[in-house]
PDB file of C-alpha atoms in Angstrom:
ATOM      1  CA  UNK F  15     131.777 115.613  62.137  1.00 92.00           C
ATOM      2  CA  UNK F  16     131.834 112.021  63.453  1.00 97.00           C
ATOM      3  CA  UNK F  17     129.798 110.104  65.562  1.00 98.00           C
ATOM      4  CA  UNK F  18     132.071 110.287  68.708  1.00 98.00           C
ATOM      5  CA  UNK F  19     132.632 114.161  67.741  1.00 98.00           C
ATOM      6  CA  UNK F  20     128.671 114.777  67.492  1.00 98.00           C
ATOM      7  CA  UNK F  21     127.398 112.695  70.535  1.00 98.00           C
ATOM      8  CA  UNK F  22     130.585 114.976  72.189  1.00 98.00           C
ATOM      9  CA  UNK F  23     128.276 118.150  71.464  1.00 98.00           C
ATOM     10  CA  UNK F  24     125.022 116.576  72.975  1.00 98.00           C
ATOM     11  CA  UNK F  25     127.054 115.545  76.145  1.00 97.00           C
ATOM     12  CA  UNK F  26     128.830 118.847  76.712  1.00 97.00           C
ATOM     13  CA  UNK F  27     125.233 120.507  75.871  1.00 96.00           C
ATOM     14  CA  UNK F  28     122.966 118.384  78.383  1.00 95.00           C
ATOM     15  CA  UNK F  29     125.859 118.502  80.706  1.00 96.00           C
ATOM     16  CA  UNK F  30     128.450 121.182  83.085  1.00 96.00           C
ATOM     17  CA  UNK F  31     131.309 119.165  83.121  1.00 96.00           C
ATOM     18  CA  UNK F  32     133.067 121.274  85.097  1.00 94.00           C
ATOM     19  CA  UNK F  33     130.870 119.959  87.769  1.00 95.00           C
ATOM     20  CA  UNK F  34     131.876 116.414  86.965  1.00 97.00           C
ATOM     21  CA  UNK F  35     135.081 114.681  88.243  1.00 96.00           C
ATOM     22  CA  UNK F  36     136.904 111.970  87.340  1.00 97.00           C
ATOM     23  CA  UNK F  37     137.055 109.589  90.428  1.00 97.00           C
ATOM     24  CA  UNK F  38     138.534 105.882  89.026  1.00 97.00           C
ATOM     25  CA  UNK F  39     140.163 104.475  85.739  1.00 97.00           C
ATOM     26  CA  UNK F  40     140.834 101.307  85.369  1.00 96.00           C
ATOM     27  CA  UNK F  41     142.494  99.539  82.187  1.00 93.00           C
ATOM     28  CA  UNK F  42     141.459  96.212  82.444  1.00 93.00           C
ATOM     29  CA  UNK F  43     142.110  93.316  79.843  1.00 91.00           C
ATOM     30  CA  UNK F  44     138.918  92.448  78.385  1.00 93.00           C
ATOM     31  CA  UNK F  45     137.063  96.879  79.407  1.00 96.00           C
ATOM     32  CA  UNK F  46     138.573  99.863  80.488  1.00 97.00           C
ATOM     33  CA  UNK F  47     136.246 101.301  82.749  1.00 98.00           C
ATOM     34  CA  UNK F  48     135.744 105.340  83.873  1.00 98.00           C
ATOM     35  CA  UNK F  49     133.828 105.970  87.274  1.00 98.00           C
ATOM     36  CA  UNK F  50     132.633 109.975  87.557  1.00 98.00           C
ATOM     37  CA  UNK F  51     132.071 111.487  90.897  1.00 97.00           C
ATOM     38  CA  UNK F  52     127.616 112.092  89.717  1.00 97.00           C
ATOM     39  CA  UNK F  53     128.330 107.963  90.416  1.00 97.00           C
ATOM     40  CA  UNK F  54     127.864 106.864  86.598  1.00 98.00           C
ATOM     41  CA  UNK F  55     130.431 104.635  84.991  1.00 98.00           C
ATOM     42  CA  UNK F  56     130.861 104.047  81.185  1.00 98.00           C
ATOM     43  CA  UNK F  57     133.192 101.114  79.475  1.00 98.00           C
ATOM     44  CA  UNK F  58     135.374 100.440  76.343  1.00 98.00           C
ATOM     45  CA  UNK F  59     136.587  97.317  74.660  1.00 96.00           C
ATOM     46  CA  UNK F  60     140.258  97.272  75.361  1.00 93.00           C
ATOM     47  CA  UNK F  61     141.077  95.416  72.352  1.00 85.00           C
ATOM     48  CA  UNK F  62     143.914  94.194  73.563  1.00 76.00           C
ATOM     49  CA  UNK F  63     144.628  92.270  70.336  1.00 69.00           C
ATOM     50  CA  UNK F  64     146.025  95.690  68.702  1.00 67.00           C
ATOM     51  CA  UNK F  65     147.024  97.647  71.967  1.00 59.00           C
ATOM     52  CA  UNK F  66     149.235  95.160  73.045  1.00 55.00           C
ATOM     53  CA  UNK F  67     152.583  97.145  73.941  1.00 55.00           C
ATOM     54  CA  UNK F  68     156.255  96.713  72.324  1.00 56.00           C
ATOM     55  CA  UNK F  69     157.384  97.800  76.233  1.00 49.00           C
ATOM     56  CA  UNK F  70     156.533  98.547  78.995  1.00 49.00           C
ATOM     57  CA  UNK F  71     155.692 102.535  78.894  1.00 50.00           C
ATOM     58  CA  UNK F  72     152.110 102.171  77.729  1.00 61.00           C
ATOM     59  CA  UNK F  73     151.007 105.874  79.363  1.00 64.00           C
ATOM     60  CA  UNK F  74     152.744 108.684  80.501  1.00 68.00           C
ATOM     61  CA  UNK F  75     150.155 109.575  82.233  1.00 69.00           C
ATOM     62  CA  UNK F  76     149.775 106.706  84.525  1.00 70.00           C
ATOM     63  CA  UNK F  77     149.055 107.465  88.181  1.00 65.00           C
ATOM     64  CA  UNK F  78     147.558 110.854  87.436  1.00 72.00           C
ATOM     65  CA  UNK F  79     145.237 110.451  85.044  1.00 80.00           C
ATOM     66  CA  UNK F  80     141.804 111.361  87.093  1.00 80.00           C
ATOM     67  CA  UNK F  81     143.426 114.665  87.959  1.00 78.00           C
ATOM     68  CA  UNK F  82     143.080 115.250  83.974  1.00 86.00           C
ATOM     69  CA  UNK F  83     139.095 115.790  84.355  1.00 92.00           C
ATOM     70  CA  UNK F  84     136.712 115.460  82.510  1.00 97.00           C
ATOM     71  CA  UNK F  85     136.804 117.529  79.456  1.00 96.00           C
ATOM     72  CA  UNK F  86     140.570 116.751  79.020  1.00 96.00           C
ATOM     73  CA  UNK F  87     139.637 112.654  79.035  1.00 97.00           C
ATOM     74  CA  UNK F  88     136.806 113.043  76.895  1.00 98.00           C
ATOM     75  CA  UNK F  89     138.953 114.889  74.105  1.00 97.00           C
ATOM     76  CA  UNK F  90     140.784 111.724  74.068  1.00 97.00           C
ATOM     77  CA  UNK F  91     138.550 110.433  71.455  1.00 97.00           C
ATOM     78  CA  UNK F  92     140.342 112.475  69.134  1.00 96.00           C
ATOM     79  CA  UNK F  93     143.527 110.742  69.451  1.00 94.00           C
ATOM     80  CA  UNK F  94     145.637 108.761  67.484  1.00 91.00           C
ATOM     81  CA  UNK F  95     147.493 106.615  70.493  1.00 90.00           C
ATOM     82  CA  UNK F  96     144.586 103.830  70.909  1.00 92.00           C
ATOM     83  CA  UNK F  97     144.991 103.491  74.442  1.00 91.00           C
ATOM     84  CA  UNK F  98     144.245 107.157  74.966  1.00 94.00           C
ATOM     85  CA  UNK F  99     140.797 106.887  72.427  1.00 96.00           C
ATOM     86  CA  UNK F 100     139.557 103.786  74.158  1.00 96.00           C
ATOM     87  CA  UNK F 101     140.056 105.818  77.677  1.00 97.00           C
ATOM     88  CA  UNK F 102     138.126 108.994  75.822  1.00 98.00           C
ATOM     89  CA  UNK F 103     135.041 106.355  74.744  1.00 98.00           C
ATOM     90  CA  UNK F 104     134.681 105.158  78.041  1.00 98.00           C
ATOM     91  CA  UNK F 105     134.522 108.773  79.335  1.00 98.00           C
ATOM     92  CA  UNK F 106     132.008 109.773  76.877  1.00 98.00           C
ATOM     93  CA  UNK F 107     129.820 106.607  77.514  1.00 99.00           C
ATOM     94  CA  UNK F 108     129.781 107.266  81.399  1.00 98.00           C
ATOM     95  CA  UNK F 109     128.271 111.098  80.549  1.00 98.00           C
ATOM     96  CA  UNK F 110     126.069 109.565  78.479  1.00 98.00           C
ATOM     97  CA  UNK F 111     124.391 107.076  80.855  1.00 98.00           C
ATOM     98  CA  UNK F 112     123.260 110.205  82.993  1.00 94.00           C
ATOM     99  CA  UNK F 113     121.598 111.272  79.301  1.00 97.00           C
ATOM    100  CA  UNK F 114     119.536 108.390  78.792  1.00 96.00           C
ATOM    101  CA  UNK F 115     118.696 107.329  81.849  1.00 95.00           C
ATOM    102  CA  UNK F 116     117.135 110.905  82.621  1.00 95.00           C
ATOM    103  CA  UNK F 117     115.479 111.133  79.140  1.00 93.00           C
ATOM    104  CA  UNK F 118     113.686 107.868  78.931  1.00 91.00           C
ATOM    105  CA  UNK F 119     110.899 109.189  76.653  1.00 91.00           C
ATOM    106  CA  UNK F 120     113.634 110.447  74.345  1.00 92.00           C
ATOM    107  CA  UNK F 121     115.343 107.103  74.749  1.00 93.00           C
ATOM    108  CA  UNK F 122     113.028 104.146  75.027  1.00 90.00           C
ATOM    109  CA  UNK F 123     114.725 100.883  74.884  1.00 89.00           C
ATOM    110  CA  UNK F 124     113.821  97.549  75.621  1.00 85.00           C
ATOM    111  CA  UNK F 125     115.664  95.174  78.470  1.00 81.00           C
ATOM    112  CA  UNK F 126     116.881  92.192  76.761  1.00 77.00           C
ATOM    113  CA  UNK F 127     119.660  91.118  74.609  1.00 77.00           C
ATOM    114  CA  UNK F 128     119.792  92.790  70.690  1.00 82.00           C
ATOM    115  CA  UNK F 129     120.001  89.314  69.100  1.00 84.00           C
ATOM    116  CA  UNK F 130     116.130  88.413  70.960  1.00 84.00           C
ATOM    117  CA  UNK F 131     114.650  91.331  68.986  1.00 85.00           C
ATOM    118  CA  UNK F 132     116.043  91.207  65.473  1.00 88.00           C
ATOM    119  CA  UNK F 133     114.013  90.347  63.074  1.00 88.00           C
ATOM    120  CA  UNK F 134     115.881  87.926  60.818  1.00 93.00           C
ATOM    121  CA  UNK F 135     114.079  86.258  57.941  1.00 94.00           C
ATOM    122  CA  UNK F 136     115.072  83.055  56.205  1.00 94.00           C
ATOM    123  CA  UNK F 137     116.325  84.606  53.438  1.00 97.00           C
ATOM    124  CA  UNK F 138     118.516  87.090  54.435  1.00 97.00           C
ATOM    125  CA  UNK F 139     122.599  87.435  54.343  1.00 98.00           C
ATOM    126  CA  UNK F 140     123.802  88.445  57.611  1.00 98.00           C
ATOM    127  CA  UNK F 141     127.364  90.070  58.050  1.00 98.00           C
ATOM    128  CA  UNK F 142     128.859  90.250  61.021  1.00 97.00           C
ATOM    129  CA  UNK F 143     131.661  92.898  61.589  1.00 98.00           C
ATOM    130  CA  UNK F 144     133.549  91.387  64.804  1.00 94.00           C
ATOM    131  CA  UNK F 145     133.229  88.019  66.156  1.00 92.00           C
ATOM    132  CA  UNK F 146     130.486  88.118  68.910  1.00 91.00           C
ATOM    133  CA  UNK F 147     130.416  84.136  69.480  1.00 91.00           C
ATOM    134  CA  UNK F 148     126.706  84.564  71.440  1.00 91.00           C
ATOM    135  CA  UNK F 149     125.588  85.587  68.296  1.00 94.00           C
ATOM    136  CA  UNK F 150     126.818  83.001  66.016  1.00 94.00           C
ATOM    137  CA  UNK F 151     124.357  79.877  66.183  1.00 94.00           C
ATOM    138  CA  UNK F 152     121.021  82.310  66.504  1.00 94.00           C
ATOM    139  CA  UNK F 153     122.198  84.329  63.408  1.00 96.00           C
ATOM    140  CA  UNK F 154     123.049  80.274  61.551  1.00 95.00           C
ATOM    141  CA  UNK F 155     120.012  78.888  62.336  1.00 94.00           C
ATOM    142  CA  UNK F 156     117.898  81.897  61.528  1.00 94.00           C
ATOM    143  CA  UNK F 157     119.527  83.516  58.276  1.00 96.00           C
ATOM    144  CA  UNK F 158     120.340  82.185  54.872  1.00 96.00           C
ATOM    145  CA  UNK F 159     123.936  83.398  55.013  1.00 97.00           C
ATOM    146  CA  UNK F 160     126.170  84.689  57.782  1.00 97.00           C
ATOM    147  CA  UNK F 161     129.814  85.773  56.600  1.00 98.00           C
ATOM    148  CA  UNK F 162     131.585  86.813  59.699  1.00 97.00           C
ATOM    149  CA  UNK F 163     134.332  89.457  59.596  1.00 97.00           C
ATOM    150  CA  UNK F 164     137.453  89.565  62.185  1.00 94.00           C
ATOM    151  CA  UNK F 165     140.207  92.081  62.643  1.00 89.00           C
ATOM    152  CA  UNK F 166     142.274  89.867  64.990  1.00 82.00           C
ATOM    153  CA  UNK F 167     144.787  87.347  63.990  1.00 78.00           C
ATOM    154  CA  UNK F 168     144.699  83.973  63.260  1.00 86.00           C
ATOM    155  CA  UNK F 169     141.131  84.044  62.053  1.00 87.00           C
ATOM    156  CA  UNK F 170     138.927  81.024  63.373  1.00 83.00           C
ATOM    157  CA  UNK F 171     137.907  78.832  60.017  1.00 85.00           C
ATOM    158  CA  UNK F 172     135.276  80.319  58.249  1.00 86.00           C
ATOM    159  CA  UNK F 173     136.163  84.106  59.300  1.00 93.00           C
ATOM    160  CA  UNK F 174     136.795  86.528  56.429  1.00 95.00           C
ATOM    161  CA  UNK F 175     139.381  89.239  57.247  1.00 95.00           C
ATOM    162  CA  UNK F 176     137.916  92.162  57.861  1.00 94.00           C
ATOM    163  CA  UNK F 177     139.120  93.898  54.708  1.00 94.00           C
ATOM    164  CA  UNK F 178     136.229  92.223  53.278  1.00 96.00           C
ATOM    165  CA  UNK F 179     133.399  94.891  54.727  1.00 97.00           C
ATOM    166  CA  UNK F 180     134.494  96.581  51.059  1.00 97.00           C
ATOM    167  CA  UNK F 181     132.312  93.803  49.341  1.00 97.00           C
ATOM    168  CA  UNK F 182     130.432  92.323  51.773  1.00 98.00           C
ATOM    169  CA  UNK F 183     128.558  94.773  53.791  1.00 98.00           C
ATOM    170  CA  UNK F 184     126.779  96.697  50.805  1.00 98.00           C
ATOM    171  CA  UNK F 185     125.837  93.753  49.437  1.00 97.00           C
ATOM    172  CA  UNK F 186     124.080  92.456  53.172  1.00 98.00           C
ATOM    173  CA  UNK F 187     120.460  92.716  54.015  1.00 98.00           C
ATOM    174  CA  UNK F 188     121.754  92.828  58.050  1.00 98.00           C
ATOM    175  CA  UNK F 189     124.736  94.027  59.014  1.00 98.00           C
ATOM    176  CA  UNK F 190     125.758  93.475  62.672  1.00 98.00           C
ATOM    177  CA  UNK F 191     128.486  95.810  63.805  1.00 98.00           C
ATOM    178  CA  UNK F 192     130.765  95.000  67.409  1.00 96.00           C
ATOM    179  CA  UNK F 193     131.192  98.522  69.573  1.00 94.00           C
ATOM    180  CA  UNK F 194     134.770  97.719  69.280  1.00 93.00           C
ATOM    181  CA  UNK F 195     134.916  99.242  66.149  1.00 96.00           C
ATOM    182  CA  UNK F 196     133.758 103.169  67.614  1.00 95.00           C
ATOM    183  CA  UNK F 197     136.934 102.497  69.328  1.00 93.00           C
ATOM    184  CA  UNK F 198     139.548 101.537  66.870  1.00 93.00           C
ATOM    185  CA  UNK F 199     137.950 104.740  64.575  1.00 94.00           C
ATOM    186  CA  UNK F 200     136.274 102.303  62.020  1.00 96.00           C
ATOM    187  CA  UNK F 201     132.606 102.647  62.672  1.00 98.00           C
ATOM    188  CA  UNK F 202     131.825 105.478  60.282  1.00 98.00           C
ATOM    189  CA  UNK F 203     132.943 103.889  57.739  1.00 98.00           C
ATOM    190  CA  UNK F 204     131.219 100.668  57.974  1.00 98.00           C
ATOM    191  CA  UNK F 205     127.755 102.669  58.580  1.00 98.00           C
ATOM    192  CA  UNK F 206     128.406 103.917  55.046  1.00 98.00           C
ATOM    193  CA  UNK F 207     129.066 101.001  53.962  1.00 98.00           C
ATOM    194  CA  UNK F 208     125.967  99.428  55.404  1.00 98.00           C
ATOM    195  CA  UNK F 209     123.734 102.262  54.275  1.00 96.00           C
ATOM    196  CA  UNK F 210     121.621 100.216  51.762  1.00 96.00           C
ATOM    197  CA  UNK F 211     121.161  97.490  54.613  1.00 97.00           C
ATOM    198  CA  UNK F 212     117.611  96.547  55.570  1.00 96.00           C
ATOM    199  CA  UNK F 213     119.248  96.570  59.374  1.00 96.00           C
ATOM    200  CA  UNK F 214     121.894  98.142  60.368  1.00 97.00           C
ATOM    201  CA  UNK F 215     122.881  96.894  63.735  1.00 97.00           C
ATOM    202  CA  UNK F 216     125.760  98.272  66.209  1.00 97.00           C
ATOM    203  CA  UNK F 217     126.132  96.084  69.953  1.00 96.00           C
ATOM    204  CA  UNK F 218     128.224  95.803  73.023  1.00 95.00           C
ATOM    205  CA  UNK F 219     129.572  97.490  75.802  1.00 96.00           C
ATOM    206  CA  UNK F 220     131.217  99.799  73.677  1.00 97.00           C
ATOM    207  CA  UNK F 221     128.222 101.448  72.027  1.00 96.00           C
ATOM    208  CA  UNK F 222     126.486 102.802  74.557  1.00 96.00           C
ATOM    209  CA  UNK F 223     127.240 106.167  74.060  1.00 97.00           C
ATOM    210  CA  UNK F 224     123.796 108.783  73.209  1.00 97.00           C
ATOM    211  CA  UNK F 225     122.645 106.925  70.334  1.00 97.00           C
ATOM    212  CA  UNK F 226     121.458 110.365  68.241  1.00 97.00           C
ATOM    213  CA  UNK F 227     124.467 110.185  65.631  1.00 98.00           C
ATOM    214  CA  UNK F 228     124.102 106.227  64.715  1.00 98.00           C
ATOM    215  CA  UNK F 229     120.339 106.786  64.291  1.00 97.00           C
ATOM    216  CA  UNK F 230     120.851 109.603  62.299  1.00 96.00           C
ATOM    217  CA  UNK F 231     123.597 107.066  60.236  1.00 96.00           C
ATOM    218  CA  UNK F 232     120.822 104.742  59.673  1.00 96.00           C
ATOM    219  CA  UNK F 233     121.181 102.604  62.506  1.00 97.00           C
ATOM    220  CA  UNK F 234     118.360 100.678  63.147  1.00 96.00           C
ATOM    221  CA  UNK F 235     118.760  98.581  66.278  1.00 95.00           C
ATOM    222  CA  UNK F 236     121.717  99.908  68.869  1.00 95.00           C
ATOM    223  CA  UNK F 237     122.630  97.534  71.812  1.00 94.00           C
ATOM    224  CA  UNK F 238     124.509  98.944  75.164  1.00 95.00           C
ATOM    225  CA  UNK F 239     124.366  98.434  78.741  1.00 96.00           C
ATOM    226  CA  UNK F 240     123.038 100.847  81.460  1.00 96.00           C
ATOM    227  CA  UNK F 241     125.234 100.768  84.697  1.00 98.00           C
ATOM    228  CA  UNK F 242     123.379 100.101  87.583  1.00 97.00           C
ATOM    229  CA  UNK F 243     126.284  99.421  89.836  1.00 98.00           C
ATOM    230  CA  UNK F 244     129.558 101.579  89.141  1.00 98.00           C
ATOM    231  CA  UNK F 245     131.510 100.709  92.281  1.00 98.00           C
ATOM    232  CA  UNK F 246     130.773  96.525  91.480  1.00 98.00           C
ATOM    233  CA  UNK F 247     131.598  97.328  87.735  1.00 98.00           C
ATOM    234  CA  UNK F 248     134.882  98.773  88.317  1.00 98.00           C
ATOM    235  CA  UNK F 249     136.068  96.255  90.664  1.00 98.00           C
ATOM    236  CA  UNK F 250     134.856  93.563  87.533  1.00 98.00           C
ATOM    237  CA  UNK F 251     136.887  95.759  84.995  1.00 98.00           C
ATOM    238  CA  UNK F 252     139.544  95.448  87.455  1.00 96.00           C
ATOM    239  CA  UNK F 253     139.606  91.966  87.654  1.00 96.00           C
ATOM    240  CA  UNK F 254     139.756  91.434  84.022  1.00 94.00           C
ATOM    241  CA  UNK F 255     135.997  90.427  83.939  1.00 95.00           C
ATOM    242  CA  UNK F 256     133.641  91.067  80.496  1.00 93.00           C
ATOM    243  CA  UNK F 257     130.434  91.299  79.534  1.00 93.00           C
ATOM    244  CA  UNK F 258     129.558  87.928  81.134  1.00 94.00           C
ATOM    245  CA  UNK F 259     130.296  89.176  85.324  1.00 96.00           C
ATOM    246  CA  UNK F 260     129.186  92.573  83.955  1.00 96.00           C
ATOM    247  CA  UNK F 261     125.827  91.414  82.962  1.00 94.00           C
ATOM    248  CA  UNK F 262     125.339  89.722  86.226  1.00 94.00           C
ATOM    249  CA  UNK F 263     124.539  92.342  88.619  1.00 94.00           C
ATOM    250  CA  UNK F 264     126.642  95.894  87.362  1.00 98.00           C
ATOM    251  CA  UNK F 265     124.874  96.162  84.447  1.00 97.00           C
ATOM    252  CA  UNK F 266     121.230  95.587  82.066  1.00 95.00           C
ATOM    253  CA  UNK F 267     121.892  94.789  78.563  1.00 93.00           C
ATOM    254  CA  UNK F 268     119.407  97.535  76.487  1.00 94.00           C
ATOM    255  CA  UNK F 269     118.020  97.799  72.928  1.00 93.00           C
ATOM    256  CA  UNK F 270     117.340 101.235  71.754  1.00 94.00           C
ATOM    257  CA  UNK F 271     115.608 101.303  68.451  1.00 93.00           C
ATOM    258  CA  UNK F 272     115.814 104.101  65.952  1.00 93.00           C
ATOM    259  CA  UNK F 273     112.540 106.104  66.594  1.00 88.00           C
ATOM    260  CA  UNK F 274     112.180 107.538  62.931  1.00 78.00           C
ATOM    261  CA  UNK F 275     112.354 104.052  61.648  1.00 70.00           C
ATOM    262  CA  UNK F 276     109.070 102.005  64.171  1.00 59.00           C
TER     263      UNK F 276
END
């Protein structure tokens, strides 16, 4: 089973979902958001860089899709069509925030940005497995080596394709891991390439779904966001804002770390 699959089976176990409904979508350009009616809201990377339509039917579901409920948008993660996965993460992060936030001895996280509480020595080689530019000077000044990995095209000078996570991850004391990659279906794969990693590190948005299955993966460190405001986050989704107008008054950035590991 994967990690969307198994943190699936903790949701649906915590949680009736038949008592949930679906009350907003949105699809914006840099999240797509999902607003339940218990008034928690969970976000995706829309990686628009490989979503990007060919025309202009993107979902044949448009218009209607809250009246799908719950369960239906949460077995999106399953899918093969990207746009209907990234809809499905977002789902399963909004039942998860109820989770956490109601389980905080379970789930004890710190309130400050990952990249403030890694431990980096002088030494190390750093990969990083999406370009997350806050991170870039910190992990250059800190770390003997930083090779940076990018899916997107043209890569910035200096970025490897990411076809290189083959050779570089295993051979990486810290590997840093965007949430974008839960969504495009990647992320168990790069945990097992990572496995022999002194840190194993997954941030963003994206990743803040119950963090059982990456700490059972090895994950050391595992960066999200807690809504605090759903209605102000959807109308920044909407509005094509990011992590940036997110962090400002919708959301808290959060550090879990991997309780069998501290």
């Amino acid at each position: 089973m994967n990690i969307l699959n198994e943190a699936r089976v903790i949701v649906e176990d915590k949680i009736n979902l038949d008592e949930i409904e679906v009350k907003k979508i949105v699809l914006g350009l840099g999240y797509t958001g999902v607003q339940l009616s218990n008034g928690e809201a969970g976000v995706c990377h829309s990686i628009v860089s490989e979503t990007s339509p060919d025309c202009c039917d993107i979902l044949d579901n448009a218009g209607n899709l809250t009246d799908l409920g719950v369960k239906e948008l949460v077995s999106f993660i399953d899918s093969w069509d990207l746009f209907k996965r990234i809809i499905g993460v977002a789902t399963l992060n909004a039942l998860s925030q109820k989770i956490v936030k109601e389980n905080p001895e379970r789930y004890p996280f710190v309130k400050d940005n990952l990249i403030n509480v890694l431990n980096i020595k002088n030494d190390d080689q750093v990969a990083m497995v999406g370009l997350i530019r806050p991170f870039v000077d910190p992990l250059r000044n800190r770390a003997k080596q930083l090779y940076i990995l990018e899916r997107s095209r043209p890569l910035p000078e200096g970025v490897f394709p990411d076809t290189a996570c083959e050779e570089l991850l295993p051979e990486s004391d810290i590997v840093i891991i965007t949430g974008s990659a839960m969504a495009n279906g990647t992320l168990d794969r790069l945990l097992d390439l990572s496995k022999d990693s002194r840190e194993i590190v997954v941030v963003g948005p994206t990743i803040s779904i119950v963090p059982d299955p990456l700490f059972r993966r090895g994950v050391t460190y595992c960066g999200g966001v807690q809504v605090k405001n759903s209605d102000l986050l959807m109308t920044i989704l909407s509005e094509a804002g990011g992590t940036p107008q997110m962090k400002r008054e919708a959301v808290d950035l959060v550090t879990y770390k991997n309780p069998g590991l501290f």
